[in-house]
PDB file of C-alpha atoms in Angstrom:
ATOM      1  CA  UNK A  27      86.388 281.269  51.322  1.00 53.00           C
ATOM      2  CA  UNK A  28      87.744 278.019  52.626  1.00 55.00           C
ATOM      3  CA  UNK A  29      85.571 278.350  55.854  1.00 58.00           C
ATOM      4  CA  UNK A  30      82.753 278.222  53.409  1.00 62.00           C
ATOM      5  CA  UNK A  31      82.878 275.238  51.726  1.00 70.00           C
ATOM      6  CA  UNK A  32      85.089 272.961  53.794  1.00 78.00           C
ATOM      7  CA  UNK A  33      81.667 271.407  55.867  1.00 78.00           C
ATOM      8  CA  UNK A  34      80.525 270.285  52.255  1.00 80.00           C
ATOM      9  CA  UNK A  35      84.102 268.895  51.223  1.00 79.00           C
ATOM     10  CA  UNK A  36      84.159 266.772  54.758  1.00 79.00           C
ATOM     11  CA  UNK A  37      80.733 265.569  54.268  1.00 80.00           C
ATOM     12  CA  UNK A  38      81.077 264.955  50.551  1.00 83.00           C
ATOM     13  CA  UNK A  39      78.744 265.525  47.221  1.00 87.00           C
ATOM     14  CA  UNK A  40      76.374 262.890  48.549  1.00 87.00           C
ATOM     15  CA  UNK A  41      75.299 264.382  51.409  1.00 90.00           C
ATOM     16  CA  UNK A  42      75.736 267.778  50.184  1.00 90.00           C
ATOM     17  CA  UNK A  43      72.801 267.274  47.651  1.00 92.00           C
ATOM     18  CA  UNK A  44      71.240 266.259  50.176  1.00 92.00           C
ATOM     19  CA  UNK A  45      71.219 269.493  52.396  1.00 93.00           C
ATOM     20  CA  UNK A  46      70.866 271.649  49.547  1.00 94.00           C
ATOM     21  CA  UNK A  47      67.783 269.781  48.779  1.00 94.00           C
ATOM     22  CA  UNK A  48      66.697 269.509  51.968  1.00 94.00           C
ATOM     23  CA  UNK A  49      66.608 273.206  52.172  1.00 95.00           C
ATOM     24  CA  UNK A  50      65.077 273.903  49.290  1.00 95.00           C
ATOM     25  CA  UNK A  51      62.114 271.851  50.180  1.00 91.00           C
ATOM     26  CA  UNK A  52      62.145 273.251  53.982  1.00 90.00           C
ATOM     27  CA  UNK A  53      62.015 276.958  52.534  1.00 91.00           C
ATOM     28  CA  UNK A  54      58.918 275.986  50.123  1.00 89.00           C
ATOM     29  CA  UNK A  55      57.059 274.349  52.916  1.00 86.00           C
ATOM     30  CA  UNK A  56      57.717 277.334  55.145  1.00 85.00           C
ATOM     31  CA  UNK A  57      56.703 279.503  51.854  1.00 83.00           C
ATOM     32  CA  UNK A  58      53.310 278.013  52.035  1.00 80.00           C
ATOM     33  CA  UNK A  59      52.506 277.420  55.527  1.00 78.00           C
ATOM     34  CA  UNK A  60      54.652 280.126  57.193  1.00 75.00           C
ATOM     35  CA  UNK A  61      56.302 277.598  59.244  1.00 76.00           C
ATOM     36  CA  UNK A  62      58.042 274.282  58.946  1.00 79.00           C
ATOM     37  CA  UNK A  63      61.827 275.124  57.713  1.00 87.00           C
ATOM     38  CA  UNK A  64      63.658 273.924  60.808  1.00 85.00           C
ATOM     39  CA  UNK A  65      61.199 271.368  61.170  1.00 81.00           C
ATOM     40  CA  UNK A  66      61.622 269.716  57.609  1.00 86.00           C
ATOM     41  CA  UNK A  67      65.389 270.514  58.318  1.00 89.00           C
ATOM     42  CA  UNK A  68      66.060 268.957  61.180  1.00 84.00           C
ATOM     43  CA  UNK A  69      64.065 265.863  60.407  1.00 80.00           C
ATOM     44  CA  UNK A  70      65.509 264.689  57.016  1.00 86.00           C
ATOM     45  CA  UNK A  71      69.192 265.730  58.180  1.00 89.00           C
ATOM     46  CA  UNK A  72      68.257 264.261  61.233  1.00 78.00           C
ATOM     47  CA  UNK A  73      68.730 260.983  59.193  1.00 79.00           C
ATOM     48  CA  UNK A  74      72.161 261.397  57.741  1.00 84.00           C
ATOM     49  CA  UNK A  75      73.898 263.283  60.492  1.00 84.00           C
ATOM     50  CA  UNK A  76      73.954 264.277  63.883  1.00 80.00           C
ATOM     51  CA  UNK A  77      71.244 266.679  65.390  1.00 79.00           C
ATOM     52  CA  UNK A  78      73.908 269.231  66.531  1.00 82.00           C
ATOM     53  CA  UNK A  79      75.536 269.689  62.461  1.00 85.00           C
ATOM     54  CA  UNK A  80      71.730 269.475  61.197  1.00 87.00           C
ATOM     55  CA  UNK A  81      71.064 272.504  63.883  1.00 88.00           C
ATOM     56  CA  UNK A  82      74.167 274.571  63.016  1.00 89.00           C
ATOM     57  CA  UNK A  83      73.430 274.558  59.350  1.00 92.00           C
ATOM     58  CA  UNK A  84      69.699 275.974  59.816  1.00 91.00           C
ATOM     59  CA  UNK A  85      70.914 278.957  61.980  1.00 93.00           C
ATOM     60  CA  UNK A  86      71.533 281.473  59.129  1.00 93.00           C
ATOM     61  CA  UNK A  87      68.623 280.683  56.730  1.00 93.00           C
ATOM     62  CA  UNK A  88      66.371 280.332  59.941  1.00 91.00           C
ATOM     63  CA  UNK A  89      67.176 283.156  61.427  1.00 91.00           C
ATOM     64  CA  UNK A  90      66.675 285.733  58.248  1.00 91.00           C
ATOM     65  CA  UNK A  91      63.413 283.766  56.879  1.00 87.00           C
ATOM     66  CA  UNK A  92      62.378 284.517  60.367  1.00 86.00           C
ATOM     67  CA  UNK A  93      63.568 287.868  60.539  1.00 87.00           C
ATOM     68  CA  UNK A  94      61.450 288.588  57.280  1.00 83.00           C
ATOM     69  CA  UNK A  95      58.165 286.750  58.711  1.00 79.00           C
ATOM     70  CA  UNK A  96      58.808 289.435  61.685  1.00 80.00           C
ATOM     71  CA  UNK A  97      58.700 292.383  59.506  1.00 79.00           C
ATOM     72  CA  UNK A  98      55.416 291.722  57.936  1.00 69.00           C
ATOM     73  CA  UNK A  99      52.579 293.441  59.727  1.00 69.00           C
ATOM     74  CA  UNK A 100      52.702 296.537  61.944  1.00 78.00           C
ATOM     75  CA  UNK A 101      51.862 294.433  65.375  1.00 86.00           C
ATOM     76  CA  UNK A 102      55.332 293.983  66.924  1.00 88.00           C
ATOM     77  CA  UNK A 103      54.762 295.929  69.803  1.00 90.00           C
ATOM     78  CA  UNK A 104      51.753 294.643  70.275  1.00 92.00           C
ATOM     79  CA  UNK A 105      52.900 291.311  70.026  1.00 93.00           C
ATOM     80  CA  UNK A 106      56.084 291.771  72.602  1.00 93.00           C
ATOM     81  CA  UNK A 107      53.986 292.813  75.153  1.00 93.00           C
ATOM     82  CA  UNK A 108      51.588 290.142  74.919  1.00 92.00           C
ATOM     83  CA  UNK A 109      53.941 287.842  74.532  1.00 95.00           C
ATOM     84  CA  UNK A 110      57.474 288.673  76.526  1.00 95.00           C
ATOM     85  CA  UNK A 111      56.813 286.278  79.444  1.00 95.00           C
ATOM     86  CA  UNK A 112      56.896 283.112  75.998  1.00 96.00           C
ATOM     87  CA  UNK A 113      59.320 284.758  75.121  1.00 96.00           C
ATOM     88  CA  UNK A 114      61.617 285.452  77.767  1.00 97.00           C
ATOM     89  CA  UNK A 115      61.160 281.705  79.158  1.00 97.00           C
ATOM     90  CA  UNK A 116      61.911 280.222  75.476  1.00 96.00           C
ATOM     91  CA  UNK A 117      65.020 281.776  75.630  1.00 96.00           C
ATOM     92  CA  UNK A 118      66.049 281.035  79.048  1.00 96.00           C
ATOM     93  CA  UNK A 119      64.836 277.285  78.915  1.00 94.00           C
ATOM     94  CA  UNK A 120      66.545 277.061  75.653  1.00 93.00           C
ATOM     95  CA  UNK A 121      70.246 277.986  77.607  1.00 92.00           C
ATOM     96  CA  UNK A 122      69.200 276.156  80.443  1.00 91.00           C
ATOM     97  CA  UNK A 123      68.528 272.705  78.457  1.00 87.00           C
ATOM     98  CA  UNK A 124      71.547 273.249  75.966  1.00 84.00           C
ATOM     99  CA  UNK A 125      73.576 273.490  79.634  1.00 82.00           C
ATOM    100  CA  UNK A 126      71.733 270.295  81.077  1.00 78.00           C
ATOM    101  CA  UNK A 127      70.790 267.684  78.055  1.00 67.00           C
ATOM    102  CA  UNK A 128      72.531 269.091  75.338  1.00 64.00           C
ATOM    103  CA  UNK A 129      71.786 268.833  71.790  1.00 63.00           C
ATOM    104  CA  UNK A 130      74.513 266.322  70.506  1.00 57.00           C
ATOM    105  CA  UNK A 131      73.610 263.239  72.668  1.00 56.00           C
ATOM    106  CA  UNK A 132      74.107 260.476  69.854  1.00 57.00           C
ATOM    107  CA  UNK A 133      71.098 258.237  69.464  1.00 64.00           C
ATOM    108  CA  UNK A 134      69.121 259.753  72.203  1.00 70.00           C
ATOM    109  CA  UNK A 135      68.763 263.399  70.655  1.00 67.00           C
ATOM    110  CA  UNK A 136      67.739 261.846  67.052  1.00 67.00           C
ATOM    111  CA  UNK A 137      64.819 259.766  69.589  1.00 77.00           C
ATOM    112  CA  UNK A 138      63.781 262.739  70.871  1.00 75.00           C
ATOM    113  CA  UNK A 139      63.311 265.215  67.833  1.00 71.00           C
ATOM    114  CA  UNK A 140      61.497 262.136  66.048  1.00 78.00           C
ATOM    115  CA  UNK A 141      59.817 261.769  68.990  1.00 81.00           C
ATOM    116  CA  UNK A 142      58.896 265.809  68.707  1.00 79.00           C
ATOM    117  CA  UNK A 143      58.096 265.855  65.290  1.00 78.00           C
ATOM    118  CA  UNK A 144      55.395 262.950  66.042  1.00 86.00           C
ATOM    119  CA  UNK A 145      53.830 264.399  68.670  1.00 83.00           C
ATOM    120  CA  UNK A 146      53.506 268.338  66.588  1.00 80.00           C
ATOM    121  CA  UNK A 147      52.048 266.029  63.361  1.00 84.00           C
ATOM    122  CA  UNK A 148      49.690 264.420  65.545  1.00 87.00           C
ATOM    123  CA  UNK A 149      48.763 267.465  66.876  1.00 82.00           C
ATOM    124  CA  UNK A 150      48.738 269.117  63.495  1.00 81.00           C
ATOM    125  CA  UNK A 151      46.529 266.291  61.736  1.00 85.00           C
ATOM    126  CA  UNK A 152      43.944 265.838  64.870  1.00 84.00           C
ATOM    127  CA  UNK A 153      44.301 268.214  67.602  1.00 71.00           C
ATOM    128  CA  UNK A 154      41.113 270.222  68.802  1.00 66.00           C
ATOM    129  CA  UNK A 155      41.426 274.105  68.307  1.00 68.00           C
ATOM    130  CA  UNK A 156      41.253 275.920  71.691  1.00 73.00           C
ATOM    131  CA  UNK A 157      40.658 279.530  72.430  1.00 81.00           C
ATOM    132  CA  UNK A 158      42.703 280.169  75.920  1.00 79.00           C
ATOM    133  CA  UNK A 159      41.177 282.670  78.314  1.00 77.00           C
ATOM    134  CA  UNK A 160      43.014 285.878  78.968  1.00 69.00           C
ATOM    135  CA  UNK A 161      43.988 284.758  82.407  1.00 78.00           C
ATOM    136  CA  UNK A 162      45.377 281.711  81.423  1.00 87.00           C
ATOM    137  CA  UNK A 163      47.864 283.539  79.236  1.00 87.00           C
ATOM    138  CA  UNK A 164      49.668 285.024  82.552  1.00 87.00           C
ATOM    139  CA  UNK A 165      50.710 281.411  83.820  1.00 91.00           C
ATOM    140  CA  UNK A 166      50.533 279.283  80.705  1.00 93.00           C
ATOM    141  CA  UNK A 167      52.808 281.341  78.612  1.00 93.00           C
ATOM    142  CA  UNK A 168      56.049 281.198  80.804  1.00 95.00           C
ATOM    143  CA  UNK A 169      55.584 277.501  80.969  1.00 96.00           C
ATOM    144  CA  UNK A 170      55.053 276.647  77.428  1.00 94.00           C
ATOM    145  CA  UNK A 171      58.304 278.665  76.753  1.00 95.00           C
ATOM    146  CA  UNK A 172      60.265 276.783  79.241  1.00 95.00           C
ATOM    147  CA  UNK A 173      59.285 273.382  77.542  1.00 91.00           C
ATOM    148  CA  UNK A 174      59.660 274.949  74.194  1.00 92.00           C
ATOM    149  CA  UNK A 175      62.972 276.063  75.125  1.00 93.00           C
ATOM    150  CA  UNK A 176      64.019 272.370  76.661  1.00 89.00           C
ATOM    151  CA  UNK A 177      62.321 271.055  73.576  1.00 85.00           C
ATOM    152  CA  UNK A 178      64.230 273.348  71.453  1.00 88.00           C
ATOM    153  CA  UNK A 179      67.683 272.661  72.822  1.00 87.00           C
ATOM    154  CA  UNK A 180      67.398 268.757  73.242  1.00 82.00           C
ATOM    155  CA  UNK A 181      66.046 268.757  69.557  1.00 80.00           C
ATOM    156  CA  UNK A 182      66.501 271.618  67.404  1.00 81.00           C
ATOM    157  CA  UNK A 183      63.009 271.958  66.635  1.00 81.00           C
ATOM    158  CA  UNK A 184      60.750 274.773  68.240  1.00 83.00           C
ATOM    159  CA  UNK A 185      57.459 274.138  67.356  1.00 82.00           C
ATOM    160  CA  UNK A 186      56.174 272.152  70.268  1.00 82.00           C
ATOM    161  CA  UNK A 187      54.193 273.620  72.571  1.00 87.00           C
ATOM    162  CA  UNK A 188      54.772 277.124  71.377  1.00 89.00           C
ATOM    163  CA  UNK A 189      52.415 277.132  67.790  1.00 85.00           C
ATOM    164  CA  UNK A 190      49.855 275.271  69.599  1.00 86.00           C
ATOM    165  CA  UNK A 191      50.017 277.791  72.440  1.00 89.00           C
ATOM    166  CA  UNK A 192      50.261 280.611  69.688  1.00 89.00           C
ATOM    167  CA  UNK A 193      47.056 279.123  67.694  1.00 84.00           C
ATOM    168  CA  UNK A 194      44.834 279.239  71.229  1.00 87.00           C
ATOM    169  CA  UNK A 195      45.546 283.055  71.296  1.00 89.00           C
ATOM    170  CA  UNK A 196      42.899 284.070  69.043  1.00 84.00           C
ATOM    171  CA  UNK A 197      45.153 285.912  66.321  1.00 85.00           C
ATOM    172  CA  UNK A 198      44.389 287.210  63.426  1.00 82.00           C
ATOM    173  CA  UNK A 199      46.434 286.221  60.030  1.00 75.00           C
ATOM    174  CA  UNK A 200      48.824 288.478  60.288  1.00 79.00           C
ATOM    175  CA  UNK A 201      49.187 288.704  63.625  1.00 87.00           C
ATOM    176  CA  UNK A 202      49.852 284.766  63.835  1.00 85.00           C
ATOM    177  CA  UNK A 203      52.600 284.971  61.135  1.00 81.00           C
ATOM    178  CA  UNK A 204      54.421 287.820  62.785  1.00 89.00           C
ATOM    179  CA  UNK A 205      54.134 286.172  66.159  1.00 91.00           C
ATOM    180  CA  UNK A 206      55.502 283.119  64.823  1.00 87.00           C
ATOM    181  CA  UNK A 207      58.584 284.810  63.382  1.00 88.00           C
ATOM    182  CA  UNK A 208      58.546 286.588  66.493  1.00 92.00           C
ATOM    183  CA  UNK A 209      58.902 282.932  68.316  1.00 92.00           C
ATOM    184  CA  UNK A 210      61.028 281.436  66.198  1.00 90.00           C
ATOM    185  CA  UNK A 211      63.488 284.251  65.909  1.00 92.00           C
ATOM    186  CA  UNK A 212      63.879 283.938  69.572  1.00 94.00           C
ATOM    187  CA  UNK A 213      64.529 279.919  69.516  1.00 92.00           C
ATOM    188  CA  UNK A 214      67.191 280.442  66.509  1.00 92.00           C
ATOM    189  CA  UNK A 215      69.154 282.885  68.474  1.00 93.00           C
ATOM    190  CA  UNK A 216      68.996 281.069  72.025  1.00 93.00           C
ATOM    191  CA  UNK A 217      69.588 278.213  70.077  1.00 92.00           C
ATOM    192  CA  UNK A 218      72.911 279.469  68.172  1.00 91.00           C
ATOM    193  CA  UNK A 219      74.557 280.472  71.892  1.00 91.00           C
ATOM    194  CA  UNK A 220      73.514 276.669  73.277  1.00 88.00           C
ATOM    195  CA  UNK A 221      75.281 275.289  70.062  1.00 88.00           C
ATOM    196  CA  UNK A 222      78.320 277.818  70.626  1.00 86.00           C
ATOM    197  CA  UNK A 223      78.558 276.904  74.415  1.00 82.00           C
ATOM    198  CA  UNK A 224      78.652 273.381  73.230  1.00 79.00           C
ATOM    199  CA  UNK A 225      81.694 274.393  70.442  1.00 78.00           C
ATOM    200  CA  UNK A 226      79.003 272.857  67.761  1.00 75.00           C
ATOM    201  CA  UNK A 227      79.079 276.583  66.027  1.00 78.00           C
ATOM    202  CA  UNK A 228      82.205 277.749  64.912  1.00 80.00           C
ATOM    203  CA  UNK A 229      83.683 279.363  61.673  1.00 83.00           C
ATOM    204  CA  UNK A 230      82.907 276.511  59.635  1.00 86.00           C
ATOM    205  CA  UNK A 231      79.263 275.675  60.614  1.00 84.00           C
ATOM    206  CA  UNK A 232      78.318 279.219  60.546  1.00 87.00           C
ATOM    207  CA  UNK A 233      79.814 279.256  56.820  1.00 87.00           C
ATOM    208  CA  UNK A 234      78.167 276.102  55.761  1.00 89.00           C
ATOM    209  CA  UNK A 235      75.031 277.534  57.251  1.00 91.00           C
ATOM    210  CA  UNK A 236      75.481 280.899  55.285  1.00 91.00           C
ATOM    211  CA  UNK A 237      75.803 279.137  52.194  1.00 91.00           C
ATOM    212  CA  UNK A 238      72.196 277.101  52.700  1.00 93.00           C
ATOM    213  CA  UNK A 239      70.256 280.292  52.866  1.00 93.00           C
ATOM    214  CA  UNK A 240      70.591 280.510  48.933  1.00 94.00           C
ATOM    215  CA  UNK A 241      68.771 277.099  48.160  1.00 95.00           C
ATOM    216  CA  UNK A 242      66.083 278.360  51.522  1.00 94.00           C
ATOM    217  CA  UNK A 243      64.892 281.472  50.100  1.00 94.00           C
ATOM    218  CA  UNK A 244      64.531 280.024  46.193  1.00 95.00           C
ATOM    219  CA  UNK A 245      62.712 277.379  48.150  1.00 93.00           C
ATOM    220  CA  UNK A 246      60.464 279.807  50.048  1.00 90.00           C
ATOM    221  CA  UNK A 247      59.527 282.433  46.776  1.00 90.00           C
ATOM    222  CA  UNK A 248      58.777 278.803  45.302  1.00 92.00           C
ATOM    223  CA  UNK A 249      56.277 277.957  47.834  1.00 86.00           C
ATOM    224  CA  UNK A 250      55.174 281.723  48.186  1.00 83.00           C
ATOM    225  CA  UNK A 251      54.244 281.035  44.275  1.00 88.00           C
ATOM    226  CA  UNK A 252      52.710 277.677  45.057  1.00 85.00           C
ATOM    227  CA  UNK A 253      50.717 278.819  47.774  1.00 77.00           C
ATOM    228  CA  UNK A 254      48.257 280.762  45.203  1.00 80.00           C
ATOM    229  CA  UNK A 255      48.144 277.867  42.932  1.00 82.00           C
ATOM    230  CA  UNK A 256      47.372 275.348  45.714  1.00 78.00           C
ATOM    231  CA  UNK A 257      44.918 274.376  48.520  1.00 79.00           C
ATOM    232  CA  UNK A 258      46.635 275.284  51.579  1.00 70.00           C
ATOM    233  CA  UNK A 259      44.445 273.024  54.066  1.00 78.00           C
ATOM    234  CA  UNK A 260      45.721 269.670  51.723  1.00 80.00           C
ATOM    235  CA  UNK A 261      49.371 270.580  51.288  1.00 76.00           C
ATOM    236  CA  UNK A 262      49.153 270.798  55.268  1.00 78.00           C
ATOM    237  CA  UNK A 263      47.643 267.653  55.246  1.00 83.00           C
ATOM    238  CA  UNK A 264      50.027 266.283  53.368  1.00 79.00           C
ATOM    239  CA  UNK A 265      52.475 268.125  55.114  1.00 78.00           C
ATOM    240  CA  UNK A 266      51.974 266.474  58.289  1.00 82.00           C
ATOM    241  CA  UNK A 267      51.710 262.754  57.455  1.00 85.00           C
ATOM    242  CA  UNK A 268      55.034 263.158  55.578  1.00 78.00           C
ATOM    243  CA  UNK A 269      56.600 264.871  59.157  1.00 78.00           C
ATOM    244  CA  UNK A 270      54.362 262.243  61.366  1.00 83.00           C
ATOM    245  CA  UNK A 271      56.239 258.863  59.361  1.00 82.00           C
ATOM    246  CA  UNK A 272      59.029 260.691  59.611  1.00 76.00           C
ATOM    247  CA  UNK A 273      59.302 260.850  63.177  1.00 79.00           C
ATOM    248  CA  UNK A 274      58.040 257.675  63.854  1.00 84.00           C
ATOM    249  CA  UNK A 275      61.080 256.471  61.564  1.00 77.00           C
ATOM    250  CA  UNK A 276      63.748 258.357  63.970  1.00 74.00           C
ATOM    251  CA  UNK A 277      61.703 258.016  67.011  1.00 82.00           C
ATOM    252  CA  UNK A 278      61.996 253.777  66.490  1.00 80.00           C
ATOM    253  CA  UNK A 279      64.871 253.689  64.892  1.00 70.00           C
ATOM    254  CA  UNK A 280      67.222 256.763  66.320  1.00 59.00           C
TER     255      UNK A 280
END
């Protein structure tokens, strides 16, 4: 029980509001759009504390929101065989870049996730749609899940390219929320064993982690309320200029 709660009495009731609120308004964006939670995570802890403690704390709740956006459909083997070579390169460029840049490099990790989150609310606010041809998927894939995965373990956040790439595939609804969970569930776990090999996940980030997936999932059935009640294409709007002056804030400032 100590395990649990002795990240929050190191960082203090300050900053512990902080997370807890932090996750609660990650797991309402992610309610509405589908995605977003380590995104909105990463960037407002991003602020207070180093990227390698914001990334240990989102392991648990990302993992099992992601888990649960997996189970919804009936397309998972469709999806993992149209999608193992992403996949498989994610999670192999995600151990590779943990092993070469490493997610804890001081002011030049928080540069590069603002830098990341700029570049996916750019892409989010003006980028064309594109409909990739099937060919394109055999060579295109495996490299968009290497940089994901390089992305993923300098940063913490596994968006970019990999939901762009995802979007060009032509999905249906409910295949594009199940593939996402699909991705993302891949980046949380190759992204837990970088953060182990670098000792930046042990007993008492995995606890402190454990105990954010409360204040996640209240955050998430809140959105998953709001999302009926709202117009989706504004709150993504909105969505992305918050994320956009966000990472221009860390990007310039680190």
């Amino acid at each position: 029980m100590t395990t649990l709660f002795s990240f929050y009495q190191d960082i203090g009731p300050a900053l512990s509001l902080l997370v807890v609120l932090t996750f609660l308004l990650a797991g309402a964006v992610k309610g509405v759009i589908g995605l977003g939670l380590p995104t909105v995570a990463m960037g407002l802890l991003g602020l207070a504390m180093s990227p390698a403690q914001a990334a240990a704390l989102l392991i648990v709740p990302s993992t099992l929101t992601n888990l649960w956006q997996l189970a919804a459909g009936g397309h998972l083997f469709a999806l993992l065989r149209r999608l193992w070579p992403l996949l498989v390169m994610t999670f192999l460029g995600t151990l590779l870049g943990s092993s070469w840049l490493g997610i804890d490099s001081g002011q030049w990790a928080a540069r590069a996730l603002g830098g990341a989150l700029l570049v996916y609310a750019l892409y989010g606010l003006c980028g064309p749609g594109f409909r990739l041809a099937a060919g394109q998927e055999l060579w295109l894939g495996p490299l968009c899940g290497l940089v994901t995965g390089v992305v993923t373990a300098a940063t913490g956040v596994f968006v970019i390219p990999a939901v762009p790439y995802l979007q060009s595939l032509g999905l249906g609804r409910e295949q594009m929320v199940q593939a996402l969970g699909l991705s993302f569930t891949v980046s949380t776990l190759a992204l837990a064993l970088g953060l182990a090999g670098q000792d930046a996940l042990g007993a008492e980030a995995l606890g402190a982690s454990l105990l954010v997936l409360v204040p996640a999932l209240l955050g998430m059935f809140a959105g998953q309320w709001l999302r009926q009640r709202i117009s989706a294409v504004l709150f993504k709007r909105c969505f992305f200029i918050g994320l956009g002056l966000l990472g221009l804030h860390l990007l310039l400032n680190g």
